[in-house]
Tab-separated table of C-alpha atoms in Angstrom:
chain	number	residue	atom	x	y	z
A	12	UNK	CA	74.959	-105.507	-48.456
A	13	UNK	CA	76.121	-103.831	-51.531
A	14	UNK	CA	75.871	-100.108	-50.270
A	15	UNK	CA	79.478	-99.575	-50.805
A	16	UNK	CA	79.372	-100.352	-54.532
A	17	UNK	CA	79.420	-97.415	-56.911
A	18	UNK	CA	75.887	-97.110	-58.061
A	19	UNK	CA	74.237	-94.799	-60.700
A	20	UNK	CA	70.828	-93.115	-60.356
A	21	UNK	CA	67.915	-95.863	-60.195
A	22	UNK	CA	64.269	-95.697	-59.346
A	23	UNK	CA	64.297	-91.915	-59.640
A	24	UNK	CA	66.757	-91.874	-56.799
A	25	UNK	CA	69.880	-89.825	-57.401
A	26	UNK	CA	71.981	-92.594	-55.773
A	27	UNK	CA	75.484	-90.848	-56.042
A	28	UNK	CA	74.132	-87.809	-54.155
A	29	UNK	CA	72.271	-90.052	-51.602
A	30	UNK	CA	75.742	-91.641	-51.016
A	31	UNK	CA	77.463	-88.234	-50.890
A	32	UNK	CA	74.901	-87.170	-48.378
A	33	UNK	CA	75.643	-90.198	-46.113
A	34	UNK	CA	79.336	-89.359	-46.250
A	35	UNK	CA	78.790	-85.692	-45.523
A	36	UNK	CA	76.700	-86.711	-42.398
A	37	UNK	CA	79.375	-89.285	-41.354
A	38	UNK	CA	81.999	-86.468	-41.306
A	39	UNK	CA	79.660	-83.916	-39.600
A	40	UNK	CA	77.024	-85.692	-37.514
A	41	UNK	CA	75.446	-82.292	-36.558
A	42	UNK	CA	73.912	-82.261	-40.054
A	43	UNK	CA	71.517	-85.069	-39.077
A	44	UNK	CA	69.744	-83.016	-36.547
A	45	UNK	CA	66.294	-81.977	-38.045
A	46	UNK	CA	63.365	-80.199	-36.644
A	47	UNK	CA	59.949	-80.695	-38.523
A	48	UNK	CA	56.898	-78.434	-38.076
A	49	UNK	CA	53.261	-78.094	-38.655
A	50	UNK	CA	50.789	-75.472	-37.708
A	51	UNK	CA	47.033	-75.993	-37.432
A	52	UNK	CA	44.021	-73.696	-37.390
A	53	UNK	CA	40.502	-74.587	-36.330
A	54	UNK	CA	37.884	-73.956	-39.157
A	55	UNK	CA	34.479	-75.114	-37.778
A	56	UNK	CA	33.214	-78.147	-35.869
A	57	UNK	CA	35.675	-80.941	-36.384
A	58	UNK	CA	37.090	-79.383	-39.574
A	59	UNK	CA	40.603	-77.926	-39.183
A	60	UNK	CA	43.552	-77.179	-41.616
A	61	UNK	CA	47.332	-77.737	-41.160
A	62	UNK	CA	50.134	-75.981	-42.929
A	63	UNK	CA	53.581	-77.486	-43.502
A	64	UNK	CA	56.399	-75.929	-45.040
A	65	UNK	CA	59.614	-74.879	-42.989
A	66	UNK	CA	62.013	-77.129	-41.255
A	67	UNK	CA	65.567	-77.123	-39.926
A	68	UNK	CA	68.036	-79.729	-41.090
A	69	UNK	CA	71.491	-80.175	-42.476
A	70	UNK	CA	72.543	-77.118	-40.306
A	71	UNK	CA	70.163	-74.622	-41.816
A	72	UNK	CA	66.530	-73.655	-42.292
A	73	UNK	CA	65.118	-75.283	-45.462
A	74	UNK	CA	64.593	-72.871	-48.479
A	75	UNK	CA	63.838	-75.489	-51.184
A	76	UNK	CA	60.123	-75.604	-50.567
A	77	UNK	CA	58.504	-72.791	-52.441
A	78	UNK	CA	55.003	-73.300	-51.411
A	79	UNK	CA	52.843	-74.274	-48.272
A	80	UNK	CA	51.566	-77.726	-48.091
A	81	UNK	CA	48.034	-77.466	-46.606
A	82	UNK	CA	45.939	-80.395	-45.422
A	83	UNK	CA	42.303	-80.552	-44.260
A	84	UNK	CA	41.013	-82.895	-41.491
A	85	UNK	CA	37.495	-83.537	-40.345
A	86	UNK	CA	35.304	-86.313	-39.066
A	87	UNK	CA	32.991	-88.087	-41.259
A	88	UNK	CA	29.150	-87.676	-41.330
A	89	UNK	CA	28.678	-90.843	-39.081
A	90	UNK	CA	30.712	-89.037	-36.450
A	91	UNK	CA	28.889	-85.911	-36.770
A	92	UNK	CA	31.536	-84.270	-38.979
A	93	UNK	CA	31.462	-82.644	-42.585
A	94	UNK	CA	33.763	-84.899	-44.533
A	95	UNK	CA	36.122	-81.726	-45.396
A	96	UNK	CA	39.171	-84.121	-45.169
A	97	UNK	CA	40.124	-87.523	-43.651
A	98	UNK	CA	40.038	-88.150	-39.995
A	99	UNK	CA	43.247	-87.561	-38.137
A	100	UNK	CA	43.834	-91.217	-37.447
A	101	UNK	CA	43.806	-91.851	-41.243
A	102	UNK	CA	46.767	-89.562	-41.701
A	103	UNK	CA	48.615	-92.044	-39.644
A	104	UNK	CA	47.919	-94.867	-42.153
A	105	UNK	CA	49.312	-92.603	-44.969
A	106	UNK	CA	52.290	-91.696	-42.969
A	107	UNK	CA	53.438	-95.415	-42.314
A	108	UNK	CA	52.879	-96.315	-46.020
A	109	UNK	CA	54.666	-93.331	-47.407
A	110	UNK	CA	57.663	-93.858	-44.945
A	111	UNK	CA	58.162	-97.492	-45.840
A	112	UNK	CA	57.784	-96.689	-49.610
A	113	UNK	CA	60.182	-93.867	-49.663
A	114	UNK	CA	62.733	-95.805	-47.592
A	115	UNK	CA	62.325	-98.684	-49.923
A	116	UNK	CA	62.947	-96.692	-53.012
A	117	UNK	CA	66.333	-95.569	-51.507
A	118	UNK	CA	67.340	-98.917	-50.321
A	119	UNK	CA	66.414	-100.568	-53.693
A	120	UNK	CA	68.558	-97.936	-55.448
A	121	UNK	CA	71.538	-98.395	-52.971
A	122	UNK	CA	71.404	-102.244	-53.596
A	123	UNK	CA	71.154	-101.899	-57.286
A	124	UNK	CA	67.508	-103.162	-57.658
A	125	UNK	CA	65.250	-101.531	-60.248
A	126	UNK	CA	61.655	-101.522	-59.017
A	127	UNK	CA	58.755	-101.749	-61.419
A	128	UNK	CA	55.968	-101.081	-58.939
A	129	UNK	CA	55.255	-100.816	-55.170
A	130	UNK	CA	51.816	-100.671	-53.889
A	131	UNK	CA	50.488	-100.981	-50.305
A	132	UNK	CA	47.425	-101.031	-48.247
A	133	UNK	CA	47.073	-100.062	-44.743
A	134	UNK	CA	44.201	-100.904	-42.314
A	135	UNK	CA	43.820	-99.738	-38.670
A	136	UNK	CA	41.115	-101.126	-36.269
A	137	UNK	CA	39.772	-98.845	-33.726
A	138	UNK	CA	37.005	-99.222	-31.243
A	139	UNK	CA	35.407	-95.745	-30.532
A	140	UNK	CA	34.180	-96.785	-27.151
A	141	UNK	CA	37.513	-95.311	-25.972
A	142	UNK	CA	37.514	-91.951	-27.443
A	143	UNK	CA	33.694	-91.686	-26.854
A	144	UNK	CA	34.301	-92.102	-23.147
A	145	UNK	CA	32.053	-95.117	-22.993
A	146	UNK	CA	34.647	-97.685	-21.728
A	147	UNK	CA	37.640	-97.163	-19.594
A	148	UNK	CA	38.899	-100.537	-20.782
A	149	UNK	CA	39.183	-99.763	-24.505
A	150	UNK	CA	42.216	-97.637	-25.547
A	151	UNK	CA	41.687	-94.388	-27.509
A	152	UNK	CA	43.877	-95.397	-30.413
A	153	UNK	CA	44.092	-98.104	-32.989
A	154	UNK	CA	44.128	-101.418	-31.529
A	155	UNK	CA	46.451	-102.662	-34.421
A	156	UNK	CA	47.608	-101.650	-37.848
A	157	UNK	CA	48.274	-103.928	-40.682
A	158	UNK	CA	50.307	-102.971	-43.614
A	159	UNK	CA	50.661	-105.139	-46.836
A	160	UNK	CA	53.078	-104.390	-49.541
A	161	UNK	CA	53.012	-105.707	-53.162
A	162	UNK	CA	56.283	-105.153	-54.689
A	163	UNK	CA	57.759	-106.022	-58.164
A	164	UNK	CA	61.268	-105.414	-59.441
A	165	UNK	CA	64.282	-107.145	-61.167
A	166	UNK	CA	65.397	-109.186	-58.171
A	167	UNK	CA	64.463	-112.405	-56.691
A	168	UNK	CA	61.815	-112.695	-54.166
A	169	UNK	CA	64.131	-112.996	-51.121
A	170	UNK	CA	65.833	-109.826	-52.233
A	171	UNK	CA	62.661	-107.841	-52.805
A	172	UNK	CA	61.472	-108.958	-49.368
A	173	UNK	CA	64.840	-107.964	-47.903
A	174	UNK	CA	64.081	-104.331	-49.183
A	175	UNK	CA	60.936	-104.110	-47.305
A	176	UNK	CA	62.638	-105.503	-44.169
A	177	UNK	CA	65.401	-103.076	-44.413
A	178	UNK	CA	62.892	-100.134	-44.907
A	179	UNK	CA	61.033	-101.317	-41.862
A	180	UNK	CA	64.256	-101.332	-39.759
A	181	UNK	CA	65.040	-97.820	-40.814
A	182	UNK	CA	61.502	-96.224	-40.838
A	183	UNK	CA	61.126	-93.169	-38.611
A	184	UNK	CA	57.244	-93.547	-38.856
A	185	UNK	CA	57.444	-97.213	-38.046
A	186	UNK	CA	59.498	-96.530	-34.993
A	187	UNK	CA	57.217	-93.804	-33.760
A	188	UNK	CA	54.050	-95.740	-34.254
A	189	UNK	CA	55.369	-98.995	-32.679
A	190	UNK	CA	57.355	-97.589	-29.831
A	191	UNK	CA	55.738	-94.224	-29.110
A	192	UNK	CA	57.322	-90.902	-28.535
A	193	UNK	CA	57.077	-88.437	-25.677
A	194	UNK	CA	54.567	-85.624	-26.557
A	195	UNK	CA	54.643	-82.313	-24.521
A	196	UNK	CA	51.502	-80.306	-24.611
A	197	UNK	CA	51.189	-76.793	-23.555
A	198	UNK	CA	48.519	-74.137	-23.730
A	199	UNK	CA	48.072	-70.392	-24.135
A	200	UNK	CA	44.725	-68.734	-23.618
A	201	UNK	CA	43.976	-65.627	-25.650
B	20	UNK	CA	31.004	-82.109	-16.325
B	21	UNK	CA	28.032	-80.621	-18.127
B	22	UNK	CA	27.548	-83.139	-20.865
B	23	UNK	CA	24.287	-84.193	-19.638
B	24	UNK	CA	22.826	-80.663	-20.147
B	25	UNK	CA	20.712	-80.208	-23.279
B	26	UNK	CA	22.773	-78.277	-25.642
B	27	UNK	CA	22.053	-76.744	-29.044
B	28	UNK	CA	24.569	-76.710	-31.930
B	29	UNK	CA	27.754	-74.681	-31.130
B	30	UNK	CA	31.146	-74.090	-32.754
B	31	UNK	CA	29.835	-75.658	-35.983
B	32	UNK	CA	29.218	-78.890	-33.829
B	33	UNK	CA	25.725	-80.452	-34.323
B	34	UNK	CA	25.672	-81.117	-30.481
B	35	UNK	CA	22.295	-82.750	-30.283
B	36	UNK	CA	23.220	-85.224	-33.059
B	37	UNK	CA	26.412	-85.702	-31.237
B	38	UNK	CA	24.820	-86.614	-27.954
B	39	UNK	CA	22.194	-88.953	-29.972
B	40	UNK	CA	25.167	-90.691	-31.557
B	41	UNK	CA	26.643	-91.306	-28.081
B	42	UNK	CA	23.416	-92.689	-26.805
B	43	UNK	CA	23.068	-94.970	-29.852
B	44	UNK	CA	26.647	-96.285	-29.228
B	45	UNK	CA	25.767	-96.766	-25.521
B	46	UNK	CA	22.920	-99.025	-26.671
B	47	UNK	CA	24.762	-100.920	-29.225
B	48	UNK	CA	28.469	-100.887	-28.525
B	49	UNK	CA	29.250	-102.931	-31.761
B	50	UNK	CA	28.503	-99.531	-33.648
B	51	UNK	CA	31.797	-98.292	-32.084
B	52	UNK	CA	34.001	-100.637	-34.096
B	53	UNK	CA	35.688	-98.904	-36.997
B	54	UNK	CA	38.335	-99.826	-39.625
B	55	UNK	CA	40.091	-97.060	-41.206
B	56	UNK	CA	42.157	-97.588	-44.536
B	57	UNK	CA	44.689	-96.092	-46.878
B	58	UNK	CA	46.353	-97.201	-49.971
B	59	UNK	CA	49.707	-96.014	-51.351
B	60	UNK	CA	51.328	-96.299	-54.726
B	61	UNK	CA	55.066	-95.449	-55.384
B	62	UNK	CA	55.620	-92.797	-57.956
B	63	UNK	CA	59.351	-92.297	-58.331
B	64	UNK	CA	62.382	-91.881	-56.039
B	65	UNK	CA	60.956	-90.999	-52.498
B	66	UNK	CA	57.830	-89.694	-53.914
B	67	UNK	CA	54.586	-91.541	-53.438
B	68	UNK	CA	50.848	-90.976	-53.073
B	69	UNK	CA	48.222	-92.353	-50.798
B	70	UNK	CA	44.538	-92.568	-51.347
B	71	UNK	CA	41.926	-92.448	-48.528
B	72	UNK	CA	38.178	-92.918	-48.974
B	73	UNK	CA	36.496	-95.843	-47.618
B	74	UNK	CA	36.160	-97.047	-44.078
B	75	UNK	CA	33.983	-99.345	-41.885
B	76	UNK	CA	32.060	-97.973	-38.988
B	77	UNK	CA	28.699	-97.734	-37.218
B	78	UNK	CA	27.995	-101.185	-38.573
B	79	UNK	CA	28.369	-100.441	-42.154
B	80	UNK	CA	30.730	-99.328	-44.982
B	81	UNK	CA	30.596	-95.627	-45.148
B	82	UNK	CA	28.977	-94.072	-48.354
B	83	UNK	CA	29.117	-90.313	-47.287
B	84	UNK	CA	32.422	-89.605	-48.954
B	85	UNK	CA	31.853	-88.768	-52.455
B	86	UNK	CA	35.575	-88.419	-53.567
B	87	UNK	CA	38.879	-89.898	-52.805
B	88	UNK	CA	41.362	-87.790	-50.726
B	89	UNK	CA	44.862	-88.119	-52.118
B	90	UNK	CA	48.069	-87.030	-50.485
B	91	UNK	CA	51.582	-86.945	-51.845
B	92	UNK	CA	54.620	-87.461	-49.764
B	93	UNK	CA	58.305	-87.023	-50.636
B	94	UNK	CA	61.673	-86.256	-49.215
B	95	UNK	CA	63.039	-82.724	-49.453
B	96	UNK	CA	65.946	-81.744	-51.610
B	97	UNK	CA	68.340	-81.959	-48.745
B	98	UNK	CA	67.497	-85.507	-48.334
B	99	UNK	CA	67.708	-86.221	-52.062
B	100	UNK	CA	64.040	-86.026	-52.698
B	101	UNK	CA	61.963	-83.719	-55.065
B	102	UNK	CA	59.647	-81.851	-52.533
B	103	UNK	CA	56.440	-83.252	-54.203
B	104	UNK	CA	54.854	-83.234	-50.686
B	105	UNK	CA	55.747	-83.255	-47.055
B	106	UNK	CA	57.882	-85.907	-45.506
B	107	UNK	CA	55.963	-88.896	-43.865
B	108	UNK	CA	57.067	-87.620	-40.570
B	109	UNK	CA	55.544	-84.319	-41.065
B	110	UNK	CA	52.046	-85.994	-41.539
B	111	UNK	CA	52.360	-87.212	-37.981
B	112	UNK	CA	52.514	-83.618	-36.721
B	113	UNK	CA	49.530	-82.753	-38.815
B	114	UNK	CA	47.720	-85.819	-37.361
B	115	UNK	CA	48.231	-84.928	-33.638
B	116	UNK	CA	47.241	-81.274	-34.214
B	117	UNK	CA	44.083	-82.198	-36.211
B	118	UNK	CA	43.054	-84.779	-33.523
B	119	UNK	CA	43.393	-82.574	-30.681
B	120	UNK	CA	41.652	-79.700	-32.302
B	121	UNK	CA	38.650	-81.769	-33.578
B	122	UNK	CA	38.214	-83.282	-30.202
B	123	UNK	CA	38.388	-79.820	-28.536
B	124	UNK	CA	35.544	-78.465	-30.736
B	125	UNK	CA	33.339	-81.453	-29.749
B	126	UNK	CA	34.149	-81.106	-26.068
B	127	UNK	CA	33.713	-77.222	-26.041
B	128	UNK	CA	30.143	-77.828	-27.646
B	129	UNK	CA	29.381	-80.381	-25.143
B	130	UNK	CA	30.188	-78.171	-22.347
B	131	UNK	CA	28.497	-75.148	-23.702
B	132	UNK	CA	31.687	-73.080	-24.513
B	133	UNK	CA	31.829	-70.988	-27.564
B	134	UNK	CA	35.221	-71.039	-29.198
B	135	UNK	CA	36.530	-67.960	-31.167
B	136	UNK	CA	39.855	-69.231	-32.284
B	137	UNK	CA	42.035	-72.344	-31.872
B	138	UNK	CA	45.582	-72.472	-33.251
B	139	UNK	CA	48.353	-74.780	-32.737
B	140	UNK	CA	51.928	-75.400	-33.714
B	141	UNK	CA	53.732	-78.667	-33.521
B	142	UNK	CA	57.513	-79.431	-33.622
B	143	UNK	CA	59.331	-82.757	-33.800
B	144	UNK	CA	62.980	-83.256	-33.307
B	145	UNK	CA	64.594	-86.026	-35.098
B	146	UNK	CA	68.232	-86.995	-35.461
B	147	UNK	CA	68.735	-88.737	-38.759
B	148	UNK	CA	71.720	-90.641	-37.732
B	149	UNK	CA	69.243	-93.365	-36.795
B	150	UNK	CA	67.357	-93.872	-40.145
B	151	UNK	CA	70.663	-93.058	-42.088
B	152	UNK	CA	72.169	-96.231	-40.251
B	153	UNK	CA	75.035	-94.096	-38.878
B	154	UNK	CA	74.466	-94.745	-35.283
B	155	UNK	CA	72.969	-97.749	-33.465
B	156	UNK	CA	72.297	-95.469	-30.483
B	157	UNK	CA	69.939	-93.094	-32.150
B	158	UNK	CA	66.292	-94.031	-32.541
B	159	UNK	CA	64.845	-93.791	-36.126
B	160	UNK	CA	61.814	-91.794	-35.188
B	161	UNK	CA	61.196	-88.395	-33.371
B	162	UNK	CA	63.011	-88.122	-30.100
B	163	UNK	CA	60.228	-85.797	-28.856
B	164	UNK	CA	57.186	-83.785	-30.227
B	165	UNK	CA	55.973	-80.500	-28.619
B	166	UNK	CA	52.479	-79.294	-29.270
B	167	UNK	CA	51.299	-75.735	-28.328
B	168	UNK	CA	47.906	-74.569	-28.465
B	169	UNK	CA	46.475	-70.813	-28.386
B	170	UNK	CA	42.713	-70.998	-27.653
B	171	UNK	CA	40.221	-68.168	-27.273
B	172	UNK	CA	36.618	-68.510	-26.191
B	173	UNK	CA	33.799	-67.306	-23.867
B	174	UNK	CA	35.088	-69.195	-20.852
B	175	UNK	CA	37.592	-68.516	-18.089
B	176	UNK	CA	41.210	-69.575	-18.523
B	177	UNK	CA	40.793	-72.645	-16.465
B	178	UNK	CA	37.764	-73.921	-18.398
B	179	UNK	CA	39.611	-73.346	-21.642
B	180	UNK	CA	42.569	-75.256	-20.461
B	181	UNK	CA	40.291	-78.104	-19.228
B	182	UNK	CA	38.954	-78.452	-22.769
B	183	UNK	CA	42.521	-79.111	-24.065
B	184	UNK	CA	43.185	-81.442	-21.310
B	185	UNK	CA	39.941	-83.462	-21.951
B	186	UNK	CA	40.737	-83.629	-25.659
B	187	UNK	CA	44.231	-84.949	-24.814
B	188	UNK	CA	42.633	-87.631	-22.610
B	189	UNK	CA	40.266	-88.630	-25.462
B	190	UNK	CA	42.610	-88.357	-28.425
B	191	UNK	CA	43.244	-91.406	-30.826
B	192	UNK	CA	46.282	-89.936	-32.254
B	193	UNK	CA	47.704	-88.748	-28.936
B	194	UNK	CA	47.395	-92.370	-27.622
B	195	UNK	CA	48.873	-93.923	-30.593
B	196	UNK	CA	51.901	-91.510	-30.698
B	197	UNK	CA	52.579	-91.739	-26.964
B	198	UNK	CA	51.882	-95.333	-26.390
B	199	UNK	CA	52.596	-97.005	-29.689
B	200	UNK	CA	50.428	-99.696	-31.438
B	201	UNK	CA	51.204	-102.980	-32.873
B	202	UNK	CA	52.051	-102.790	-36.713
B	203	UNK	CA	51.869	-105.955	-38.704
B	204	UNK	CA	53.827	-105.987	-42.011
B	205	UNK	CA	53.244	-108.575	-44.816
B	206	UNK	CA	54.649	-108.552	-48.364
B	207	UNK	CA	53.613	-110.069	-51.715
B	208	UNK	CA	56.065	-110.147	-54.476
B	209	UNK	CA	54.457	-109.670	-57.895
């Protein structure tokens, strides 16, 4: 581990600020409590749209985002949708790739490794007999997800592989997808 | 259950085609095997971009999507990112809302319920002491997710609530988030 070494910015990561943030949270652990949010509105059929913007963290409501992020989801034609966006389950594949990649860039910067390229592909196998209600023995969700990274940088192969492994060990999305999370669902009828 | 009743299109759902699809899959269960995919490329720092388009399902590669879907992810300023997109964990919140909403529209159409509005909010609590490596007792991922639906339609409250419950019981994303899924991670160094 070299995370205690003084490092300059690298890989587009402001490494000094990253370490200063870590020190601030060490001193005030309450700063680490975050709440993220999304809201969603049904459009028509299987087409719906989420808006993401505000969150709580570091002791305050975030004010740094100046616009909403909006995302459409839909089912494809073969599932009687209208292709207005990816399926909800495909966003899970985006989330795991994005989380591992973001962590990797931070970890590489902290370890003094300059990355030249990071690409990944994610595949998820799902048997729709579950969600279609045609088999009680088939789960609703993915049966397995495979992530493959191709990484290049100015370090030996074992060091590059170590970056991915450390990112996996610190990934919020990897944790949620592999271990699950309690989901509470409530309803108001208007 | 009223799914065996002949139903016309409703809620933007082509209900006859939905039932025909169910019948086709009953006859040929192999049609239910799907593989979804995403690819991701690191941009700079914690900013990266995923592309979603092709998938396998219903016995063939999909050809109905005519363009790529692309999504940026990033960390916010307070986490030393540049706000080029939501965080990866926020996409999980979008995914669960979108999945439950899409299922709800299909189930309502199948049951002959006309929906007038469906909105949902999702919150996820996360303590970053985990991913920051500052506590071995705090998990990396969300500690809990809360989903709240507000639904209106031409049916009594218990029927509307039953739509949400059936959607939960058939949701791929709800299953993955609550039960977890095996994730296999492999690496190539370029």
